[in-house]
Amino acid sequence: MFDFDMLGLSPDLNKALTRMGFSEPTPIQNQAIPLAMDGQDILGLAQTGTGKTLAFGLPLVEHLLAEPGRPAPRTAKALILAPTRELVNQIAEALRLLTQDTKLKVTTVVGGQSIGRQISVLSRGTDILVATPGRLIDLMTRGAVDLGQVRHLVLDEADQMLDLGFIHALRRIAPKLGTPRQTMLFSATMPKQMEELSRAYLTDPRRVQVSPPGKAADKITQSVHFLPKAEKPDRLREILSRDLDALTLVFSRTKHGAEKLMKGLVADGYNAASIHGNKSQGQRDRAIKAFRDGTVKVLVATDVAARGIDIPGVAYVINYDLPEVPDNYVHRIGRTARAGREGEAIAFCAPDEADLLHQIQKLMKMDVPVASGTSPLGERGDGGSRPSRGPRSGGGRPGAQPSGKPGGAQKRRRGPRRRAA
């Protein structure tokens, strides 16, 4: 284990780390940063919330500070690809904090925003370009960006890029990049196609891994409620009312379902917002900002947010609908217990979702403790069921002290149901 001040970083970077409150690296940073500082290609396996952005961002910025000259028009020195607009914005925000005291420029290009404005910004060149693959292809096709000067490439959440069908875009982008270059690929899982991707993009990579793929963060208390689908709305409100001040992220399977659920919560007086694919980028950005600031307490989302929200204050994740892709459950609940904090993940499982839960438990190699109801396998939440780790001090929601009855023994302050103004 090293301290950041042992790396011999530039004064501006040391100043930025101090301002951001970083002193000791996380495990993924401890493994990846020294190798990346030496110019090695990196294959990193780690869940979201483990500090990956700094693991690749710190050595990337240090390398760019050592490179002379400003970027030429329509060029970039470094390219970071991420699967969603939210993740692109999150990465760029962290990098702008790192480069605040430098002359390095960070530029984002994503869908859902004015391509004309992006063409104008790129015409001046940039040091670090953070992009979604689809919009980057659009800009390349229009001749708005030349990637021949890129000497640093980062693929973040690469497995999700594959899931979303970006493999063809990656194959179009790769031949346009400059050589030689340093490439860092980070992924939460390692499917066969990911191995093929790493062989195509990386040269003699060093592999770093901090937790087995499919394993949830250690500080997340998990629980599941077995209940009919029709009872989900009432159970959600019961749980939310027990801690009205906590930041709670609620996952719905569909865009329509997320919007309907959010509107119902608002009508019942809960301070809620939603993000999903039918929202404009501006609407999504405003909702996330309000959630981050605490002016919105409940954010209802589809899997567009499963990897795109890094808010340390998220106390609870509720899987209102179980995801159809088991890996997404791990990514969803990883929105809590960020930056070393503790968090709680509560799942609702209707009878037609039993197989989805089975696949999730198979992936994690553990059973999610039953908080209430009876599973098809005969497990029952009867007050004696224990969560996957001990309850947090001060009590918690049903996942911390399960009860077979709604509104069990561990009651918290209930707020009035205020009608929206």
GROMACS .gro file of N, CA, C and O in nm, residues 218-281:
model
  256
  218ASP      N    1  -1.891  -0.563   0.024
  218ASP     CA    2  -1.902  -0.629   0.154
  218ASP      C    3  -1.993  -0.554   0.252
  218ASP      O    4  -2.051  -0.614   0.341
  219LYS      N    5  -2.005  -0.423   0.236
  219LYS     CA    6  -2.078  -0.343   0.334
  219LYS      C    7  -2.224  -0.320   0.298
  219LYS      O    8  -2.289  -0.233   0.353
  220ILE      N    9  -2.275  -0.400   0.204
  220ILE     CA   10  -2.415  -0.387   0.166
  220ILE      C   11  -2.497  -0.495   0.237
  220ILE      O   12  -2.471  -0.614   0.224
  221THR      N   13  -2.596  -0.454   0.315
  221THR     CA   14  -2.691  -0.546   0.376
  221THR      C   15  -2.801  -0.574   0.274
  221THR      O   16  -2.865  -0.482   0.224
  222GLN      N   17  -2.823  -0.701   0.243
  222GLN     CA   18  -2.922  -0.738   0.142
  222GLN      C   19  -3.041  -0.810   0.206
  222GLN      O   20  -3.026  -0.881   0.306
  223SER      N   21  -3.158  -0.793   0.146
  223SER     CA   22  -3.276  -0.867   0.189
  223SER      C   23  -3.376  -0.872   0.074
  223SER      O   24  -3.370  -0.791  -0.019
  224VAL      N   25  -3.468  -0.968   0.081
  224VAL     CA   26  -3.571  -0.981  -0.022
  224VAL      C   27  -3.706  -1.001   0.043
  224VAL      O   28  -3.720  -1.073   0.143
  225HIS      N   29  -3.807  -0.936  -0.014
  225HIS     CA   30  -3.946  -0.954   0.027
  225HIS      C   31  -4.018  -1.030  -0.083
  225HIS      O   32  -4.023  -0.985  -0.198
  226PHE      N   33  -4.076  -1.147  -0.049
  226PHE     CA   34  -4.160  -1.221  -0.144
  226PHE      C   35  -4.303  -1.173  -0.127
  226PHE      O   36  -4.359  -1.179  -0.017
  227LEU      N   37  -4.363  -1.127  -0.237
  227LEU     CA   38  -4.496  -1.068  -0.228
  227LEU      C   39  -4.560  -1.066  -0.367
  227LEU      O   40  -4.490  -1.067  -0.469
  228PRO      N   41  -4.692  -1.062  -0.374
  228PRO     CA   42  -4.758  -1.049  -0.503
  228PRO      C   43  -4.725  -0.914  -0.567
  228PRO      O   44  -4.700  -0.815  -0.496
  229LYS      N   45  -4.727  -0.911  -0.697
  229LYS     CA   46  -4.695  -0.787  -0.768
  229LYS      C   47  -4.784  -0.672  -0.725
  229LYS      O   48  -4.739  -0.558  -0.713
  230ALA      N   49  -4.911  -0.700  -0.699
  230ALA     CA   50  -5.007  -0.596  -0.663
  230ALA      C   51  -4.975  -0.530  -0.529
  230ALA      O   52  -5.021  -0.419  -0.501
  231GLU      N   53  -4.895  -0.598  -0.445
  231GLU     CA   54  -4.861  -0.543  -0.314
  231GLU      C   55  -4.733  -0.460  -0.314
  231GLU      O   56  -4.697  -0.400  -0.213
  232LYS      N   57  -4.665  -0.458  -0.427
  232LYS     CA   58  -4.538  -0.383  -0.432
  232LYS      C   59  -4.555  -0.234  -0.402
  232LYS      O   60  -4.474  -0.178  -0.326
  233PRO      N   61  -4.654  -0.164  -0.459
  233PRO     CA   62  -4.665  -0.020  -0.431
  233PRO      C   63  -4.680   0.012  -0.283
  233PRO      O   64  -4.613   0.102  -0.231
  234ASP      N   65  -4.766  -0.063  -0.213
  234ASP     CA   66  -4.785  -0.036  -0.070
  234ASP      C   67  -4.660  -0.068   0.010
  234ASP      O   68  -4.624   0.005   0.104
  235ARG      N   69  -4.592  -0.178  -0.025
  235ARG     CA   70  -4.471  -0.213   0.049
  235ARG      C   71  -4.362  -0.108   0.028
  235ARG      O   72  -4.289  -0.072   0.121
  236LEU      N   73  -4.351  -0.056  -0.094
  236LEU     CA   74  -4.253   0.048  -0.121
  236LEU      C   75  -4.280   0.172  -0.036
  236LEU      O   76  -4.189   0.227   0.027
  237ARG      N   77  -4.404   0.214  -0.029
  237ARG     CA   78  -4.438   0.334   0.049
  237ARG      C   79  -4.415   0.310   0.197
  237ARG      O   80  -4.372   0.401   0.270
  238GLU      N   81  -4.444   0.191   0.242
  238GLU     CA   82  -4.419   0.157   0.382
  238GLU      C   83  -4.271   0.172   0.416
  238GLU      O   84  -4.233   0.230   0.518
  239ILE      N   85  -4.186   0.121   0.328
  239ILE     CA   86  -4.042   0.128   0.352
  239ILE      C   87  -3.991   0.272   0.343
  239ILE      O   88  -3.915   0.318   0.429
  240LEU      N   89  -4.034   0.345   0.240
  240LEU     CA   90  -3.989   0.482   0.224
  240LEU      C   91  -4.028   0.570   0.342
  240LEU      O   92  -3.951   0.657   0.384
  241SER      N   93  -4.146   0.547   0.397
  241SER     CA   94  -4.196   0.631   0.505
  241SER      C   95  -4.118   0.615   0.634
  241SER      O   96  -4.128   0.698   0.725
  242ARG      N   97  -4.041   0.509   0.645
  242ARG     CA   98  -3.965   0.487   0.768
  242ARG      C   99  -3.839   0.571   0.777
  242ARG      O  100  -3.779   0.583   0.883
  243ASP      N  101  -3.795   0.628   0.666
  243ASP     CA  102  -3.676   0.713   0.669
  243ASP      C  103  -3.687   0.814   0.556
  243ASP      O  104  -3.623   0.802   0.452
  244LEU      N  105  -3.769   0.915   0.578
  244LEU     CA  106  -3.800   1.011   0.472
  244LEU      C  107  -3.681   1.096   0.430
  244LEU      O  108  -3.681   1.153   0.321
  245ASP      N  109  -3.581   1.107   0.513
  245ASP     CA  110  -3.467   1.193   0.482
  245ASP      C  111  -3.355   1.120   0.407
  245ASP      O  112  -3.259   1.183   0.362
  246ALA      N  113  -3.365   0.988   0.397
  246ALA     CA  114  -3.257   0.912   0.334
  246ALA      C  115  -3.268   0.920   0.181
  246ALA      O  116  -3.377   0.926   0.125
  247LEU      N  117  -3.153   0.920   0.115
  247LEU     CA  118  -3.149   0.913  -0.031
  247LEU      C  119  -3.173   0.767  -0.072
  247LEU      O  120  -3.097   0.678  -0.033
  248THR      N  121  -3.277   0.745  -0.149
  248THR     CA  122  -3.317   0.610  -0.187
  248THR      C  123  -3.329   0.600  -0.338
  248THR      O  124  -3.398   0.681  -0.401
  249LEU      N  125  -3.263   0.500  -0.394
  249LEU     CA  126  -3.268   0.475  -0.538
  249LEU      C  127  -3.355   0.353  -0.563
  249LEU      O  128  -3.329   0.246  -0.508
  250VAL      N  129  -3.459   0.370  -0.643
  250VAL     CA  130  -3.555   0.264  -0.670
  250VAL      C  131  -3.544   0.223  -0.817
  250VAL      O  132  -3.554   0.308  -0.906
  251PHE      N  133  -3.521   0.094  -0.842
  251PHE     CA  134  -3.504   0.046  -0.979
  251PHE      C  135  -3.631  -0.021  -1.030
  251PHE      O  136  -3.686  -0.111  -0.967
  252SER      N  137  -3.673   0.024  -1.149
  252SER     CA  138  -3.785  -0.036  -1.221
  252SER      C  139  -3.732  -0.099  -1.349
  252SER      O  140  -3.632  -0.054  -1.404
  253ARG      N  141  -3.800  -0.201  -1.399
  253ARG     CA  142  -3.749  -0.272  -1.516
  253ARG      C  143  -3.772  -0.195  -1.646
  253ARG      O  144  -3.692  -0.205  -1.739
  254THR      N  145  -3.880  -0.117  -1.654
  254THR     CA  146  -3.913  -0.051  -1.780
  254THR      C  147  -3.923   0.100  -1.764
  254THR      O  148  -3.944   0.152  -1.653
  255LYS      N  149  -3.910   0.169  -1.877
  255LYS     CA  150  -3.921   0.315  -1.876
  255LYS      C  151  -4.062   0.358  -1.835
  255LYS      O  152  -4.077   0.450  -1.753
  256HIS      N  153  -4.163   0.293  -1.892
  256HIS     CA  154  -4.300   0.327  -1.856
  256HIS      C  155  -4.326   0.301  -1.709
  256HIS      O  156  -4.391   0.382  -1.639
  257GLY      N  157  -4.277   0.187  -1.659
  257GLY     CA  158  -4.297   0.153  -1.519
  257GLY      C  159  -4.229   0.252  -1.426
  257GLY      O  160  -4.285   0.289  -1.321
  258ALA      N  161  -4.110   0.297  -1.462
  258ALA     CA  162  -4.038   0.394  -1.377
  258ALA      C  163  -4.114   0.526  -1.370
  258ALA      O  164  -4.128   0.586  -1.262
  259GLU      N  165  -4.164   0.572  -1.485
  259GLU     CA  166  -4.235   0.700  -1.486
  259GLU      C  167  -4.366   0.691  -1.409
  259GLU      O  168  -4.401   0.782  -1.331
  260LYS      N  169  -4.440   0.582  -1.428
  260LYS     CA  170  -4.566   0.563  -1.356
  260LYS      C  171  -4.542   0.555  -1.205
  260LYS      O  172  -4.617   0.615  -1.126
  261LEU      N  173  -4.438   0.483  -1.166
  261LEU     CA  174  -4.407   0.469  -1.024
  261LEU      C  175  -4.370   0.603  -0.963
  261LEU      O  176  -4.416   0.639  -0.854
  262MET      N  177  -4.287   0.681  -1.034
  262MET     CA  178  -4.248   0.813  -0.983
  262MET      C  179  -4.369   0.905  -0.966
  262MET      O  180  -4.385   0.971  -0.863
  263LYS      N  181  -4.456   0.908  -1.066
  263LYS     CA  182  -4.573   0.997  -1.058
  263LYS      C  183  -4.665   0.957  -0.943
  263LYS      O  184  -4.723   1.043  -0.876
  264GLY      N  185  -4.677   0.827  -0.919
  264GLY     CA  186  -4.758   0.782  -0.807
  264GLY      C  187  -4.700   0.825  -0.674
  264GLY      O  188  -4.773   0.864  -0.582
  265LEU      N  189  -4.567   0.817  -0.662
  265LEU     CA  190  -4.501   0.859  -0.539
  265LEU      C  191  -4.518   1.010  -0.516
  265LEU      O  192  -4.546   1.054  -0.404
  266VAL      N  193  -4.501   1.088  -0.621
  266VAL     CA  194  -4.518   1.233  -0.610
  266VAL      C  195  -4.662   1.267  -0.568
  266VAL      O  196  -4.685   1.352  -0.483
  267ALA      N  197  -4.759   1.196  -0.627
  267ALA     CA  198  -4.899   1.220  -0.592
  267ALA      C  199  -4.927   1.190  -0.446
  267ALA      O  200  -5.015   1.252  -0.384
  268ASP      N  201  -4.851   1.098  -0.388
  268ASP     CA  202  -4.868   1.064  -0.246
  268ASP      C  203  -4.780   1.148  -0.155
  268ASP      O  204  -4.771   1.121  -0.034
  269GLY      N  205  -4.713   1.248  -0.210
  269GLY     CA  206  -4.638   1.341  -0.127
  269GLY      C  207  -4.492   1.310  -0.109
  269GLY      O  208  -4.423   1.377  -0.032
  270TYR      N  209  -4.441   1.210  -0.176
  270TYR     CA  210  -4.298   1.178  -0.166
  270TYR      C  211  -4.218   1.267  -0.262
  270TYR      O  212  -4.265   1.301  -0.371
  271ASN      N  213  -4.099   1.303  -0.219
  271ASN     CA  214  -4.013   1.391  -0.299
  271ASN      C  215  -3.935   1.305  -0.397
  271ASN      O  216  -3.825   1.259  -0.367
  272ALA      N  217  -3.991   1.281  -0.516
  272ALA     CA  218  -3.934   1.183  -0.608
  272ALA      C  219  -3.912   1.243  -0.746
  272ALA      O  220  -3.977   1.340  -0.787
  273ALA      N  221  -3.818   1.182  -0.819
  273ALA     CA  222  -3.791   1.215  -0.958
  273ALA      C  223  -3.757   1.085  -1.029
  273ALA      O  224  -3.741   0.979  -0.965
  274SER      N  225  -3.744   1.090  -1.162
  274SER     CA  226  -3.713   0.968  -1.236
  274SER      C  227  -3.613   0.996  -1.347
  274SER      O  228  -3.602   1.109  -1.396
  275ILE      N  229  -3.537   0.891  -1.384
  275ILE     CA  230  -3.451   0.897  -1.501
  275ILE      C  231  -3.464   0.765  -1.578
  275ILE      O  232  -3.466   0.657  -1.518
  276HIS      N  233  -3.478   0.779  -1.708
  276HIS     CA  234  -3.487   0.661  -1.795
  276HIS      C  235  -3.466   0.707  -1.939
  276HIS      O  236  -3.445   0.827  -1.965
  277GLY      N  237  -3.471   0.615  -2.032
  277GLY     CA  238  -3.437   0.644  -2.170
  277GLY      C  239  -3.531   0.740  -2.241
  277GLY      O  240  -3.493   0.796  -2.344
  278ASN      N  241  -3.651   0.760  -2.190
  278ASN     CA  242  -3.743   0.854  -2.253
  278ASN      C  243  -3.724   0.998  -2.205
  278ASN      O  244  -3.790   1.088  -2.256
  279LYS      N  245  -3.636   1.017  -2.108
  279LYS     CA  246  -3.606   1.151  -2.059
  279LYS      C  247  -3.494   1.212  -2.143
  279LYS      O  248  -3.402   1.143  -2.187
  280SER      N  249  -3.500   1.343  -2.164
  280SER     CA  250  -3.392   1.411  -2.234
  280SER      C  251  -3.268   1.414  -2.145
  280SER      O  252  -3.277   1.393  -2.023
  281GLN      N  253  -3.153   1.439  -2.206
  281GLN     CA  254  -3.031   1.445  -2.126
  281GLN      C  255  -3.039   1.554  -2.020
  281GLN      O  256  -2.995   1.537  -1.908
   0.00000   0.00000   0.00000
